[in-house]
Coordinates of C-alpha atoms in Angstrom, one line a residue:
M775 CA 75.9 -14.1 59.3
S776 CA 78.4 -11.3 60.2
S777 CA 77.0 -9.1 57.4
T778 CA 73.5 -9.4 59.0
V779 CA 74.9 -8.6 62.4
T780 CA 76.7 -5.6 61.1
T781 CA 73.5 -4.4 59.3
N782 CA 71.5 -4.8 62.4
T783 CA 74.0 -2.9 64.6
I784 CA 74.0 0.0 62.2
H785 CA 70.2 0.1 62.1
E786 CA 70.1 0.2 65.9
T787 CA 72.6 3.0 66.0
E788 CA 70.4 5.0 63.5
I789 CA 67.3 4.3 65.6
Q790 CA 69.1 5.5 68.8
T791 CA 70.2 8.7 66.8
L792 CA 66.5 9.3 65.9
F793 CA 65.3 9.0 69.4
Q794 CA 68.1 11.1 70.7
Y795 CA 66.8 13.7 68.2
L796 CA 63.2 13.4 69.7
E797 CA 64.7 13.6 73.3
R798 CA 66.4 16.9 72.2
Y799 CA 63.2 18.2 70.6
I800 CA 61.1 17.5 73.8
T801 CA 63.9 19.0 76.0
Y802 CA 63.8 22.1 73.8
R803 CA 60.0 22.5 74.3
L804 CA 60.3 22.0 78.1
D805 CA 63.2 24.4 78.4
K806 CA 61.4 27.0 76.4
E807 CA 58.1 26.5 78.4
F808 CA 59.5 26.2 81.9
K809 CA 62.8 28.2 81.8
N810 CA 62.0 30.6 79.0
E811 CA 65.3 29.6 77.3
K812 CA 65.9 30.6 73.9
T813 CA 67.6 27.5 72.4
E814 CA 67.5 26.3 68.8
L815 CA 65.4 23.4 67.6
P816 CA 67.5 20.3 66.9
I817 CA 68.0 19.5 63.3
L818 CA 67.8 15.9 61.9
Y819 CA 70.2 14.7 59.2
L820 CA 69.3 11.4 57.5
D821 CA 71.0 11.6 54.1
S822 CA 73.1 8.4 54.5
Y823 CA 70.7 6.4 56.8
K824 CA 69.4 3.0 55.7
S825 CA 67.3 1.6 58.5
P826 CA 63.6 0.8 57.8
L827 CA 62.6 3.8 59.9
A828 CA 64.9 6.3 58.4
S829 CA 64.3 5.0 54.9
F830 CA 60.6 5.5 55.4
I831 CA 61.1 9.1 56.6
I832 CA 63.3 9.9 53.7
N833 CA 61.3 8.1 50.9
N834 CA 58.0 9.7 52.1
K835 CA 59.6 13.2 52.6
L836 CA 58.2 13.6 56.1
S837 CA 58.0 17.0 57.4
E838 CA 59.6 17.9 60.7
V839 CA 56.1 17.6 62.4
D840 CA 55.4 14.2 61.0
V841 CA 58.9 12.8 62.0
V842 CA 58.1 14.0 65.7
L843 CA 54.6 12.4 65.5
I844 CA 55.9 9.1 64.2
L845 CA 58.7 8.9 66.6
L846 CA 56.3 9.7 69.5
A847 CA 54.0 6.9 68.5
L848 CA 56.9 4.5 68.4
I849 CA 58.2 5.3 71.8
P850 CA 56.1 2.9 73.9
H851 CA 57.3 0.0 71.6
I852 CA 61.0 1.0 71.4
N853 CA 62.0 3.2 74.4
P854 CA 59.0 2.9 76.9
A855 CA 60.8 4.7 79.7
L856 CA 61.9 7.7 77.7
L857 CA 59.1 10.2 78.3
Q858 CA 58.9 9.3 82.0
Q859 CA 62.6 10.0 82.4
I860 CA 62.4 13.3 80.6
V861 CA 59.4 14.5 82.6
S862 CA 60.9 13.4 86.0
A863 CA 63.9 15.5 85.2
Y864 CA 61.7 18.5 85.4
F865 CA 59.3 17.3 88.0
P866 CA 61.7 15.6 90.5
D867 CA 59.3 15.8 93.3
G868 CA 56.5 14.3 91.2
G869 CA 53.2 16.1 90.5
Q870 CA 50.8 16.4 87.7
F871 CA 51.9 17.7 84.3
I872 CA 48.5 18.2 82.7
D873 CA 49.6 20.2 79.7
F874 CA 51.9 17.2 78.6
G875 CA 49.0 14.8 78.4
G876 CA 49.8 11.2 78.3
A877 CA 48.2 7.9 79.4
T878 CA 49.0 4.6 80.9
G879 CA 48.0 1.2 79.7
K880 CA 46.7 -1.9 81.3
Y881 CA 50.1 -3.4 81.5
H882 CA 52.4 -0.7 80.2
R883 CA 53.5 1.7 83.2
G884 CA 55.3 4.3 81.2
I885 CA 53.8 7.4 79.6
I886 CA 51.9 6.5 76.4
P887 CA 51.8 9.7 74.4
T888 CA 48.4 11.1 73.5
G889 CA 47.2 13.7 70.9
E890 CA 47.7 16.3 73.7
T891 CA 51.3 15.2 74.2
A892 CA 52.0 15.7 70.5
L893 CA 50.4 19.3 70.7
Y894 CA 52.5 20.3 73.6
I895 CA 55.8 19.0 72.4
I896 CA 55.5 20.4 68.8
V897 CA 53.8 23.8 69.5
G898 CA 53.7 24.2 73.3
N899 CA 50.8 26.3 74.6
N900 CA 50.5 28.7 71.7
L901 CA 46.8 28.7 71.0
D902 CA 46.9 29.6 67.3
E903 CA 49.5 27.0 66.6
R904 CA 47.7 24.3 68.5
L905 CA 44.5 24.9 66.5
S906 CA 46.6 24.8 63.3
L907 CA 48.3 21.5 64.4
I908 CA 45.0 19.9 65.2
E909 CA 43.6 20.9 61.8
Y910 CA 46.9 19.4 60.2
I911 CA 46.5 16.2 62.0
S912 CA 42.8 16.0 61.2
S913 CA 42.9 16.6 57.5
R914 CA 46.4 17.1 56.0
S915 CA 48.9 14.7 57.4
S916 CA 49.6 11.9 55.1
L917 CA 50.4 9.7 58.2
F918 CA 46.8 10.1 59.5
K919 CA 45.2 10.2 56.0
Q920 CA 46.7 6.7 55.4
Q921 CA 45.9 5.7 59.0
I922 CA 49.5 4.9 59.6
L923 CA 49.0 6.9 62.8
Y924 CA 45.6 7.5 64.5
I925 CA 44.3 9.1 67.6
E926 CA 42.4 6.4 69.7
N927 CA 38.8 7.1 70.0
V928 CA 37.8 8.5 73.5
P929 CA 34.6 8.1 75.6
K930 CA 31.8 10.6 74.8
G931 CA 32.5 14.0 76.4
E932 CA 36.3 13.4 76.6
P933 CA 38.6 15.7 74.6
V934 CA 39.4 14.2 71.3
M935 CA 43.1 14.8 71.6
S936 CA 43.2 13.0 74.8
G937 CA 43.1 9.8 73.0
K938 CA 46.4 7.7 72.7
L939 CA 48.7 8.5 69.6
L940 CA 48.9 5.0 68.1
I941 CA 50.6 3.4 65.1
D942 CA 49.2 0.8 62.8
Q943 CA 50.5 -2.7 63.7
E944 CA 51.6 -3.4 60.2
Y945 CA 53.7 -0.2 60.0
L946 CA 55.0 -0.8 63.5
S947 CA 56.5 -4.1 62.1
L948 CA 57.8 -2.5 59.0
L949 CA 59.5 0.5 60.6
T950 CA 61.1 -1.7 63.3
T951 CA 61.9 -5.0 61.5
G952 CA 61.7 -4.1 57.8
R953 CA 58.9 -6.7 57.4
I954 CA 55.2 -6.1 57.2
L955 CA 53.3 -8.1 59.8
K956 CA 50.1 -9.5 58.1
P957 CA 47.0 -9.1 60.3
K958 CA 45.6 -12.4 61.6
L959 CA 42.0 -13.6 61.9
G960 CA 40.6 -12.6 65.3
Q961 CA 37.7 -10.8 67.1
D962 CA 39.3 -7.3 66.0
F963 CA 40.0 -8.5 62.4
P964 CA 37.3 -10.7 61.0
A965 CA 39.1 -11.7 57.9
S966 CA 42.0 -14.2 56.9
L967 CA 44.7 -13.9 54.2
I968 CA 44.1 -16.3 51.4
T969 CA 46.9 -17.3 48.8
T970 CA 47.3 -20.0 46.2
D971 CA 50.2 -21.8 44.6
L972 CA 48.2 -22.3 41.4
E973 CA 48.6 -20.3 38.1
W974 CA 46.1 -18.7 35.7
T975 CA 46.7 -21.7 33.5
D976 CA 45.2 -24.0 36.3
L977 CA 41.9 -22.0 36.3
V978 CA 39.3 -23.7 34.0
L979 CA 36.4 -21.5 33.3
Q980 CA 34.2 -20.6 30.3
E981 CA 35.6 -18.1 27.9
K982 CA 33.0 -15.5 28.7
T983 CA 33.8 -15.7 32.4
L984 CA 37.6 -15.5 31.8
D985 CA 37.1 -12.3 29.6
Q986 CA 35.0 -10.7 32.5
I987 CA 37.7 -11.5 34.9
Q988 CA 40.4 -9.9 32.7
E989 CA 38.5 -6.7 33.0
I990 CA 39.0 -6.7 36.7
E991 CA 42.7 -7.4 36.2
V992 CA 43.0 -4.5 33.8
W993 CA 41.2 -2.2 36.5
L994 CA 43.7 -3.3 39.3
K995 CA 46.7 -2.7 37.0
H996 CA 45.6 0.6 35.5
N997 CA 43.1 2.4 37.7
D998 CA 45.9 4.5 39.4
I999 CA 46.7 6.1 36.0
L1000 CA 43.0 6.6 35.2
M1001 CA 42.2 8.3 38.4
N1002 CA 45.5 10.2 38.9
E1003 CA 47.4 10.8 35.6
W1004 CA 44.1 11.2 33.7
N1005 CA 42.6 13.2 36.6
M1006 CA 39.1 11.3 36.6
K1007 CA 38.7 11.4 40.4
S1008 CA 35.9 13.9 40.1
K1009 CA 34.0 11.9 37.5
I1010 CA 34.5 8.3 38.6
K1011 CA 33.6 6.8 41.9
P1012 CA 36.6 5.1 43.7
G1013 CA 36.8 1.4 43.9
Y1014 CA 35.5 -1.5 41.9
R1015 CA 32.7 -3.7 43.0
V1016 CA 32.2 -7.2 41.6
M1017 CA 29.7 -10.1 42.2
F1018 CA 30.8 -13.7 41.6
Y1019 CA 27.9 -16.0 41.7
G1020 CA 27.6 -19.8 40.8
A1021 CA 27.6 -23.2 42.5
P1022 CA 30.1 -24.1 45.2
G1023 CA 33.4 -25.4 43.7
T1024 CA 33.3 -23.5 40.4
G1025 CA 36.4 -21.3 41.1
K1026 CA 35.2 -18.3 42.8
T1027 CA 37.7 -18.3 45.6
L1028 CA 40.6 -19.4 43.3
T1029 CA 39.9 -16.4 41.0
A1030 CA 40.1 -13.9 43.9
S1031 CA 43.4 -15.5 44.9
L1032 CA 44.8 -15.4 41.5
L1033 CA 43.8 -11.7 41.1
G1034 CA 45.7 -10.9 44.1
K1035 CA 48.7 -13.0 43.2
Y1036 CA 49.2 -11.5 39.7
T1037 CA 48.7 -7.9 40.8
G1038 CA 50.7 -8.0 44.0
R1039 CA 47.8 -7.5 46.3
D1040 CA 46.8 -9.3 49.6
V1041 CA 43.3 -10.9 49.4
Y1042 CA 41.3 -11.1 52.7
R1043 CA 38.4 -13.4 52.9
I1044 CA 35.9 -12.0 55.3
D1045 CA 34.6 -14.5 57.9
L1046 CA 30.9 -13.6 58.1
S1047 CA 30.3 -15.9 61.1
M1048 CA 32.6 -13.5 63.1
V1049 CA 31.0 -10.4 61.6
I1050 CA 27.3 -11.1 62.1
S1051 CA 26.0 -10.5 65.5
K1052 CA 22.6 -10.9 67.2
Y1053 CA 23.2 -7.6 69.0
I1054 CA 21.9 -4.5 67.4
G1055 CA 24.6 -2.4 65.9
E1056 CA 27.5 -4.7 66.4
T1057 CA 27.4 -6.3 62.9
E1058 CA 27.8 -2.7 61.5
K1059 CA 30.7 -2.0 64.0
N1060 CA 32.6 -5.2 63.1
L1061 CA 32.6 -4.5 59.3
S1062 CA 33.2 -0.8 59.8
S1063 CA 36.4 -1.5 61.6
L1064 CA 37.5 -3.9 58.8
F1065 CA 36.9 -1.2 56.2
D1066 CA 38.8 1.4 58.2
K1067 CA 41.8 -1.0 58.4
A1068 CA 41.6 -1.8 54.7
I1069 CA 41.0 1.6 53.3
N1070 CA 44.6 2.4 52.5
K1071 CA 46.1 -1.1 52.3
D1072 CA 45.2 -1.8 48.6
W1073 CA 43.8 -5.1 49.6
I1074 CA 41.2 -7.2 47.8
L1075 CA 38.2 -7.9 50.1
F1076 CA 36.5 -11.1 49.3
F1077 CA 33.0 -11.7 51.0
D1078 CA 32.3 -15.4 50.6
E1079 CA 28.7 -16.6 50.9
A1080 CA 27.8 -12.8 50.9
D1081 CA 24.1 -13.3 50.9
A1082 CA 24.3 -14.1 54.6
I1083 CA 24.5 -10.3 55.2
F1084 CA 24.0 -8.6 51.9
G1085 CA 20.9 -10.6 51.0
K1086 CA 17.4 -9.2 50.3
R1087 CA 16.3 -6.8 53.0
T1088 CA 13.4 -7.7 55.2
N1089 CA 10.0 -6.1 55.5
V1090 CA 10.1 -4.2 58.8
R1091 CA 8.2 -6.2 61.4
D1092 CA 10.0 -5.2 64.5
A1093 CA 12.8 -3.1 65.9
H1094 CA 15.5 -5.7 65.0
D1095 CA 14.4 -5.8 61.4
K1096 CA 14.6 -2.0 61.3
Y1097 CA 18.1 -2.0 62.6
A1098 CA 19.2 -4.8 60.4
N1099 CA 18.1 -3.0 57.3
Q1100 CA 19.9 0.2 58.6
E1101 CA 23.1 -1.9 59.0
V1102 CA 22.9 -3.1 55.5
S1103 CA 22.3 0.3 54.1
Y1104 CA 25.2 1.7 56.0
L1105 CA 27.4 -1.1 54.7
L1106 CA 26.3 -0.5 51.1
Q1107 CA 27.6 3.1 51.5
R1108 CA 30.9 1.9 52.9
I1109 CA 31.4 -0.5 50.1
E1110 CA 30.4 2.0 47.5
A1111 CA 33.0 4.5 49.0
H1112 CA 35.8 1.9 49.4
P1113 CA 38.7 2.7 47.1
G1114 CA 39.8 -0.9 46.5
L1115 CA 38.3 -4.1 44.9
V1116 CA 35.4 -5.6 46.8
I1117 CA 34.3 -9.0 45.6
L1118 CA 31.0 -10.5 46.9
A1119 CA 30.5 -14.2 46.3
S1120 CA 27.1 -15.9 46.2
N1121 CA 25.7 -19.2 45.1
F1122 CA 22.8 -17.5 43.5
K1123 CA 22.5 -14.1 42.0
T1124 CA 18.9 -13.8 43.1
N1125 CA 19.9 -14.0 46.6
I1126 CA 21.5 -10.5 46.6
D1127 CA 19.4 -7.5 47.1
T1128 CA 18.8 -5.8 43.7
A1129 CA 19.5 -2.3 45.4
F1130 CA 23.0 -3.5 45.9
T1131 CA 23.6 -5.3 42.5
R1132 CA 23.0 -1.9 40.8
R1133 CA 26.2 -0.8 42.6
F1134 CA 28.4 -3.4 40.9
Q1135 CA 30.7 -2.7 38.0
S1136 CA 30.6 -6.3 36.9
I1137 CA 28.5 -9.4 37.8
I1138 CA 30.1 -12.6 36.7
E1139 CA 28.5 -16.0 36.5
F1140 CA 30.8 -19.1 37.4
Q1141 CA 28.9 -21.7 35.4
L1142 CA 29.1 -25.4 36.1
P1143 CA 31.9 -26.8 33.9
G1144 CA 30.7 -28.4 30.7
N1145 CA 32.1 -31.7 29.1
A1146 CA 35.3 -29.8 27.7
E1147 CA 35.9 -28.0 30.9
R1148 CA 35.6 -31.1 33.0
L1149 CA 38.1 -33.0 30.7
Q1150 CA 40.6 -30.1 31.3
L1151 CA 40.1 -30.3 35.0
W1152 CA 40.6 -34.0 35.2
Q1153 CA 43.9 -33.6 33.0
K1154 CA 45.2 -30.7 35.1
I1155 CA 44.4 -32.1 38.5
L1156 CA 45.6 -35.7 38.1
P1157 CA 49.3 -36.2 39.3
N1158 CA 51.6 -35.9 36.4
N1159 CA 54.0 -38.7 37.4
I1160 CA 51.5 -41.5 38.2
E1161 CA 50.2 -43.8 35.6
L1162 CA 46.4 -44.4 35.1
E1163 CA 44.9 -47.9 34.7
D1164 CA 44.4 -48.6 31.0
K1165 CA 40.6 -48.8 31.1
I1166 CA 40.3 -45.2 32.4
S1167 CA 38.9 -42.8 29.9
L1168 CA 39.0 -39.2 31.0
D1169 CA 36.9 -38.2 28.2
E1170 CA 34.1 -40.7 29.3
L1171 CA 34.4 -39.6 32.9
S1172 CA 33.9 -36.0 31.8
R1173 CA 30.8 -36.9 29.8
K1174 CA 29.1 -39.1 32.3
Y1175 CA 29.6 -37.2 35.6
A1176 CA 28.5 -33.6 35.7
I1177 CA 30.6 -32.4 38.6
T1178 CA 32.5 -29.2 39.6
G1179 CA 36.2 -28.7 39.7
A1180 CA 36.1 -29.0 43.6
N1181 CA 34.4 -32.3 43.3
I1182 CA 37.1 -33.5 40.8
V1183 CA 39.9 -32.4 43.2
N1184 CA 38.2 -34.5 46.0
V1185 CA 37.8 -37.5 43.8
I1186 CA 41.4 -37.5 42.7
Q1187 CA 42.6 -37.0 46.2
Y1188 CA 40.6 -40.0 47.4
A1189 CA 41.8 -42.1 44.5
S1190 CA 45.5 -41.1 45.0
L1191 CA 45.5 -41.9 48.7
K1192 CA 43.9 -45.2 48.1
T1193 CA 46.6 -46.0 45.5
I1194 CA 49.4 -45.0 48.0
A1195 CA 47.9 -46.9 50.8
N1196 CA 47.6 -50.1 48.8
K1197 CA 51.1 -49.6 47.5
Q1198 CA 50.1 -49.7 43.9
Q1199 CA 51.7 -47.9 40.8
Q1200 CA 48.6 -47.0 39.0
I1201 CA 45.4 -45.2 39.9
R1202 CA 42.6 -47.6 39.3
L1203 CA 39.3 -46.9 37.8
S1204 CA 37.5 -48.5 40.8
Y1205 CA 39.1 -45.8 43.1
L1206 CA 37.9 -42.9 40.9
L1207 CA 34.4 -44.4 40.8
E1208 CA 34.3 -44.8 44.6
G1209 CA 35.4 -41.2 44.9
L1210 CA 32.7 -40.1 42.5
K1211 CA 30.0 -42.0 44.5
K1212 CA 31.2 -40.3 47.7
E1213 CA 30.8 -36.9 46.1
Y1214 CA 27.3 -37.5 44.9
T1215 CA 26.4 -39.0 48.3
K1216 CA 27.7 -35.9 50.0
E1217 CA 25.4 -33.8 48.1
G1218 CA 22.4 -36.0 48.7
K1219 CA 22.2 -37.4 45.2
T1220 CA 21.9 -41.0 44.2
I1221 CA 23.6 -42.4 41.3
T1222 CA 24.5 -45.8 39.9
I1223 CA 28.1 -46.0 39.0
T1224 CA 29.5 -48.8 37.0
S1225 CA 33.0 -49.5 35.9

């Protein structure tokens, strides 16, 4: 415990030092602009610093400009009164300081730095240097390229740099606590993180399907070498687009989860019910914001039941059809340009627009399991430490009942709970058969099941 407290104290001291550097940097600019004083820019030494923020600056070899930018973006979250205190010292009687920029929030009453604030603090009112800095922020700064920092969009007609200088929420958590805060499903983020405790050995698929999935894993592991070390960026489009199709319960979602698990990537399943809107233009806007957030995160994007939005486009009968088709066309372009792995899952291949399927690197069918696969599924899913009634033949169950892996999971769950509830030591055949009947009934099928 004492070690943790000591580490936190050291990190707090380092962060204080970083913001003292920023304060001296701002004071230098104000003294130069207001008092025409020729003082020296402060110098930051971080050689022995270990805090998450200092380590990020060191490891990414951030320039002086980028250090000031990231500290400015962090101010409202760490030292919200700092900018107001500094400015008040130069304007004790109040008054507007237009050159300095800045905004207030709905709840935050201090100064939230804007792009204009950054321009003034870093280069003052020198026109040439301001234009150069705008160009740097717009096209060259790694912080903005990776969307670690961004300038908030402003209403049409407002100066672009008057938008708030903001930091991505995940990086805010990383730089202040050392831990990445995973985004959660909500109106601003229509996707949820999916994980699995299972392993590749738990996935039962046909050999052909497994071979095609291995191709995706190869891309995830080696694409960076192909594009950068082999310098293939100019010849190969970024990203990898895959379509999974097959009946529900055949392993599409589990496969996506395992790809993420074994390549160290987060997998986000897009909630299309939150994305699709009846209002023209809103669907495009919702998905566009998702891609903007995902573009530098190395996530796997998994669109389940993708035909809900990426299905065959309609003939144009009215204005709504026209805009719906335009939205799909726009999204096709975004997916095609996305540098990561995008998986679209559908029950039927024919449901997806052929204009889109041409953009896939791979189209993989998840077939219903055959007898051999169903036997493996029964064997893998049944609890290892619970006995089966003697008259249970897994081979016979596999041959007689053509169901999916998801169906088998439900049957075994039902039978296991019945066994526990009745305080029995063996899973009975009758419980499995009852579970099978429930699964067939759910799907609107009638079947005569006998023990």
